[in-house]
């Protein structure tokens, strides 16, 4: 499957970082391109707030042909929005791994495929749930952003 997705999309990762910084206005406490900025595989964004913690992190991957992963983690909570085209999969291409069962694949409320719009949608879902202090509504926003 990795070869079907293509290499990591550097421009998409830069767009994701810009949108996080623009929208979260100072809550992004650190960014890291892993393993490095020359040949990144993943963008890690440390955030200065969370549901049950003073900090959290989004690990983001984007591929050139198709697909993304936005994995959120903090002390005892994790979830993921993803897009993977698998010819023989029984899972939805655009899916959500909920905090109560991170191995489950639910249909994602995010329909977009452009880095800026997907990032805005992920942030809208996260922020709405964070403000409500209710991780169960992370995938409940209708057609975000």
PDB file of C-alpha atoms in Angstrom:
ATOM      1  CA  UNK A   1       0.000   0.000   0.000  1.00  0.00           C
ATOM      2  CA  UNK A   2       2.739   2.618   0.708  1.00  0.00           C
ATOM      3  CA  UNK A   3       3.870   2.576  -2.935  1.00  0.00           C
ATOM      4  CA  UNK A   4       0.255   3.193  -4.046  1.00  0.00           C
ATOM      5  CA  UNK A   5       0.130   6.334  -1.921  1.00  0.00           C
ATOM      6  CA  UNK A   6       3.383   7.685  -3.293  1.00  0.00           C
ATOM      7  CA  UNK A   7       6.010   9.568  -1.306  1.00  0.00           C
ATOM      8  CA  UNK A   8       5.267  12.026   1.486  1.00  0.00           C
ATOM      9  CA  UNK A   9       3.885  15.313   0.169  1.00  0.00           C
ATOM     10  CA  UNK A  10       6.196  18.015   1.552  1.00  0.00           C
ATOM     11  CA  UNK A  11       3.977  20.872   0.300  1.00  0.00           C
ATOM     12  CA  UNK A  12       0.951  19.356   2.041  1.00  0.00           C
ATOM     13  CA  UNK A  13       2.835  19.062   5.347  1.00  0.00           C
ATOM     14  CA  UNK A  14       3.882  22.706   5.101  1.00  0.00           C
ATOM     15  CA  UNK A  15       0.258  23.667   4.447  1.00  0.00           C
ATOM     16  CA  UNK A  16      -0.865  21.647   7.482  1.00  0.00           C
ATOM     17  CA  UNK A  17       1.707  23.386   9.690  1.00  0.00           C
ATOM     18  CA  UNK A  18       0.657  26.841   8.424  1.00  0.00           C
ATOM     19  CA  UNK A  19      -3.052  26.170   9.024  1.00  0.00           C
ATOM     20  CA  UNK A  20      -2.406  24.857  12.546  1.00  0.00           C
ATOM     21  CA  UNK A  21      -0.339  27.941  13.395  1.00  0.00           C
ATOM     22  CA  UNK A  22      -2.822  30.369  11.812  1.00  0.00           C
ATOM     23  CA  UNK A  23      -5.919  28.828  13.407  1.00  0.00           C
ATOM     24  CA  UNK A  24      -4.619  27.918  16.844  1.00  0.00           C
ATOM     25  CA  UNK A  25      -2.958  31.295  17.413  1.00  0.00           C
ATOM     26  CA  UNK A  26      -0.165  30.440  19.828  1.00  0.00           C
ATOM     27  CA  UNK A  27      -1.400  27.017  21.002  1.00  0.00           C
ATOM     28  CA  UNK A  28       1.132  25.279  18.741  1.00  0.00           C
ATOM     29  CA  UNK A  29       4.073  24.973  21.125  1.00  0.00           C
ATOM     30  CA  UNK A  30       6.433  23.014  18.847  1.00  0.00           C
ATOM     31  CA  UNK A  31       6.657  21.411  15.429  1.00  0.00           C
ATOM     32  CA  UNK A  32       8.973  18.666  14.298  1.00  0.00           C
ATOM     33  CA  UNK A  33       9.497  17.004  10.942  1.00  0.00           C
ATOM     34  CA  UNK A  34      10.381  13.357  11.553  1.00  0.00           C
ATOM     35  CA  UNK A  35      13.001  12.110  10.962  1.00  0.00           C
ATOM     36  CA  UNK A  36      14.098  15.551   9.660  1.00  0.00           C
ATOM     37  CA  UNK A  37      12.998  18.470   7.492  1.00  0.00           C
ATOM     38  CA  UNK A  38      15.105  17.288   4.536  1.00  0.00           C
ATOM     39  CA  UNK A  39      13.288  13.967   4.118  1.00  0.00           C
ATOM     40  CA  UNK A  40      10.184  14.061   6.339  1.00  0.00           C
ATOM     41  CA  UNK A  41       7.877  11.137   6.897  1.00  0.00           C
ATOM     42  CA  UNK A  42       5.660  12.845   9.473  1.00  0.00           C
ATOM     43  CA  UNK A  43       4.870  16.263  10.916  1.00  0.00           C
ATOM     44  CA  UNK A  44       4.440  16.386  14.701  1.00  0.00           C
ATOM     45  CA  UNK A  45       2.574  19.356  16.153  1.00  0.00           C
ATOM     46  CA  UNK A  46       2.619  19.838  19.920  1.00  0.00           C
ATOM     47  CA  UNK A  47      -0.420  21.714  21.211  1.00  0.00           C
ATOM     48  CA  UNK A  48      -0.638  23.566  24.536  1.00  0.00           C
ATOM     49  CA  UNK A  49      -4.021  22.146  25.531  1.00  0.00           C
ATOM     50  CA  UNK A  50      -6.021  18.939  25.515  1.00  0.00           C
ATOM     51  CA  UNK A  51      -9.092  17.231  26.898  1.00  0.00           C
ATOM     52  CA  UNK A  52      -7.501  15.925  30.113  1.00  0.00           C
ATOM     53  CA  UNK A  53      -3.972  17.257  29.787  1.00  0.00           C
ATOM     54  CA  UNK A  54      -2.049  20.509  29.488  1.00  0.00           C
ATOM     55  CA  UNK A  55      -0.646  19.351  26.165  1.00  0.00           C
ATOM     56  CA  UNK A  56      -1.455  17.095  23.244  1.00  0.00           C
ATOM     57  CA  UNK A  57      -0.008  16.223  19.857  1.00  0.00           C
ATOM     58  CA  UNK A  58      -1.122  15.733  16.285  1.00  0.00           C
ATOM     59  CA  UNK A  59       1.061  13.492  14.105  1.00  0.00           C
ATOM     60  CA  UNK A  60       0.271  14.129  10.444  1.00  0.00           C
ATOM     61  CA  UNK A  61       1.187  12.343   7.234  1.00  0.00           C
ATOM     62  CA  UNK A  62       0.165  13.247   3.661  1.00  0.00           C
ATOM     63  CA  UNK A  63       1.060  11.308   0.534  1.00  0.00           C
ATOM     64  CA  UNK A  64       1.402  12.623  -3.016  1.00  0.00           C
ATOM     65  CA  UNK A  65      -0.945  10.172  -4.770  1.00  0.00           C
ATOM     66  CA  UNK A  66      -3.676  10.049  -2.141  1.00  0.00           C
ATOM     67  CA  UNK A  67      -4.190   9.703   1.532  1.00  0.00           C
ATOM     68  CA  UNK A  68      -3.546  11.290   4.874  1.00  0.00           C
ATOM     69  CA  UNK A  69      -3.390  10.508   8.571  1.00  0.00           C
ATOM     70  CA  UNK A  70      -4.111  12.911  11.447  1.00  0.00           C
ATOM     71  CA  UNK A  71      -3.358  11.035  14.658  1.00  0.00           C
ATOM     72  CA  UNK A  72      -4.138  12.804  17.937  1.00  0.00           C
ATOM     73  CA  UNK A  73      -2.749  11.764  21.266  1.00  0.00           C
ATOM     74  CA  UNK A  74      -2.603  12.912  24.833  1.00  0.00           C
ATOM     75  CA  UNK A  75      -2.297  11.187  28.196  1.00  0.00           C
ATOM     76  CA  UNK A  76      -5.151   8.616  27.944  1.00  0.00           C
ATOM     77  CA  UNK A  77      -6.881   9.633  24.731  1.00  0.00           C
ATOM     78  CA  UNK A  78      -6.210   9.062  21.062  1.00  0.00           C
ATOM     79  CA  UNK A  79      -8.136   9.205  17.816  1.00  0.00           C
ATOM     80  CA  UNK A  80      -7.369   9.425  14.114  1.00  0.00           C
ATOM     81  CA  UNK A  81      -8.852  10.784  10.911  1.00  0.00           C
ATOM     82  CA  UNK A  82      -7.535   9.035   7.820  1.00  0.00           C
ATOM     83  CA  UNK A  83      -7.935   8.543   4.096  1.00  0.00           C
ATOM     84  CA  UNK A  84      -6.608   5.396   2.464  1.00  0.00           C
ATOM     85  CA  UNK A  85      -7.654   3.895  -0.839  1.00  0.00           C
ATOM     86  CA  UNK A  86      -7.417   0.132  -0.549  1.00  0.00           C
ATOM     87  CA  UNK A  87      -8.797  -1.879  -3.456  1.00  0.00           C
ATOM     88  CA  UNK A  88      -9.837  -4.835  -1.299  1.00  0.00           C
ATOM     89  CA  UNK A  89     -10.677  -3.144   1.994  1.00  0.00           C
ATOM     90  CA  UNK A  90     -13.997  -3.455   3.768  1.00  0.00           C
ATOM     91  CA  UNK A  91     -13.317  -0.172   5.584  1.00  0.00           C
ATOM     92  CA  UNK A  92     -14.423   3.266   4.354  1.00  0.00           C
ATOM     93  CA  UNK A  93     -11.682   5.146   2.469  1.00  0.00           C
ATOM     94  CA  UNK A  94     -12.219   8.265   4.578  1.00  0.00           C
ATOM     95  CA  UNK A  95     -12.468   6.969   8.094  1.00  0.00           C
ATOM     96  CA  UNK A  96     -12.291   7.873  11.753  1.00  0.00           C
ATOM     97  CA  UNK A  97     -10.740   5.819  14.545  1.00  0.00           C
ATOM     98  CA  UNK A  98     -12.718   6.825  17.660  1.00  0.00           C
ATOM     99  CA  UNK A  99     -11.179   7.342  21.100  1.00  0.00           C
ATOM    100  CA  UNK A 100     -13.262   4.604  22.695  1.00  0.00           C
ATOM    101  CA  UNK A 101     -11.967   2.047  20.159  1.00  0.00           C
ATOM    102  CA  UNK A 102      -8.943   3.307  18.155  1.00  0.00           C
ATOM    103  CA  UNK A 103      -8.799   0.124  16.065  1.00  0.00           C
ATOM    104  CA  UNK A 104     -12.364   0.634  14.743  1.00  0.00           C
ATOM    105  CA  UNK A 105     -12.952   2.228  11.322  1.00  0.00           C
ATOM    106  CA  UNK A 106     -16.004   4.508  11.193  1.00  0.00           C
ATOM    107  CA  UNK A 107     -17.069   6.615   8.204  1.00  0.00           C
ATOM    108  CA  UNK A 108     -15.416  10.039   8.564  1.00  0.00           C
ATOM    109  CA  UNK A 109     -17.438  13.236   8.629  1.00  0.00           C
ATOM    110  CA  UNK A 110     -14.619  14.825   6.570  1.00  0.00           C
ATOM    111  CA  UNK A 111     -15.259  14.645   2.827  1.00  0.00           C
ATOM    112  CA  UNK A 112     -12.451  16.958   1.650  1.00  0.00           C
ATOM    113  CA  UNK A 113      -9.216  15.832   0.020  1.00  0.00           C
ATOM    114  CA  UNK A 114      -7.222  19.083  -0.086  1.00  0.00           C
ATOM    115  CA  UNK A 115      -4.646  19.617   2.699  1.00  0.00           C
ATOM    116  CA  UNK A 116      -5.933  23.030   3.764  1.00  0.00           C
ATOM    117  CA  UNK A 117      -9.600  21.999   3.903  1.00  0.00           C
ATOM    118  CA  UNK A 118      -8.891  18.682   5.616  1.00  0.00           C
ATOM    119  CA  UNK A 119      -6.761  20.437   8.231  1.00  0.00           C
ATOM    120  CA  UNK A 120      -9.475  23.026   8.845  1.00  0.00           C
ATOM    121  CA  UNK A 121     -12.014  20.199   9.170  1.00  0.00           C
ATOM    122  CA  UNK A 122      -9.865  18.211  11.621  1.00  0.00           C
ATOM    123  CA  UNK A 123      -9.318  21.327  13.709  1.00  0.00           C
ATOM    124  CA  UNK A 124     -13.048  22.169  13.669  1.00  0.00           C
ATOM    125  CA  UNK A 125     -13.971  18.658  14.839  1.00  0.00           C
ATOM    126  CA  UNK A 126     -11.309  18.685  17.558  1.00  0.00           C
ATOM    127  CA  UNK A 127     -12.108  22.212  18.730  1.00  0.00           C
ATOM    128  CA  UNK A 128     -15.878  21.581  18.895  1.00  0.00           C
ATOM    129  CA  UNK A 129     -15.302  18.452  20.980  1.00  0.00           C
ATOM    130  CA  UNK A 130     -12.704  20.205  23.148  1.00  0.00           C
ATOM    131  CA  UNK A 131     -15.044  23.134  23.896  1.00  0.00           C
ATOM    132  CA  UNK A 132     -17.840  20.694  24.763  1.00  0.00           C
ATOM    133  CA  UNK A 133     -15.363  18.585  26.783  1.00  0.00           C
ATOM    134  CA  UNK A 134     -16.815  15.589  24.960  1.00  0.00           C
ATOM    135  CA  UNK A 135     -14.493  13.436  22.794  1.00  0.00           C
ATOM    136  CA  UNK A 136     -17.487  11.324  21.741  1.00  0.00           C
ATOM    137  CA  UNK A 137     -18.555  14.107  19.328  1.00  0.00           C
ATOM    138  CA  UNK A 138     -15.233  14.322  17.472  1.00  0.00           C
ATOM    139  CA  UNK A 139     -16.707  12.842  14.302  1.00  0.00           C
ATOM    140  CA  UNK A 140     -20.159  14.430  14.672  1.00  0.00           C
ATOM    141  CA  UNK A 141     -19.625  17.732  12.859  1.00  0.00           C
ATOM    142  CA  UNK A 142     -21.605  17.735   9.638  1.00  0.00           C
ATOM    143  CA  UNK A 143     -19.422  18.410   6.576  1.00  0.00           C
ATOM    144  CA  UNK A 144     -16.702  20.434   8.328  1.00  0.00           C
ATOM    145  CA  UNK A 145     -15.209  23.035   8.172  1.00  0.00           C
TER     146      UNK A 145
END
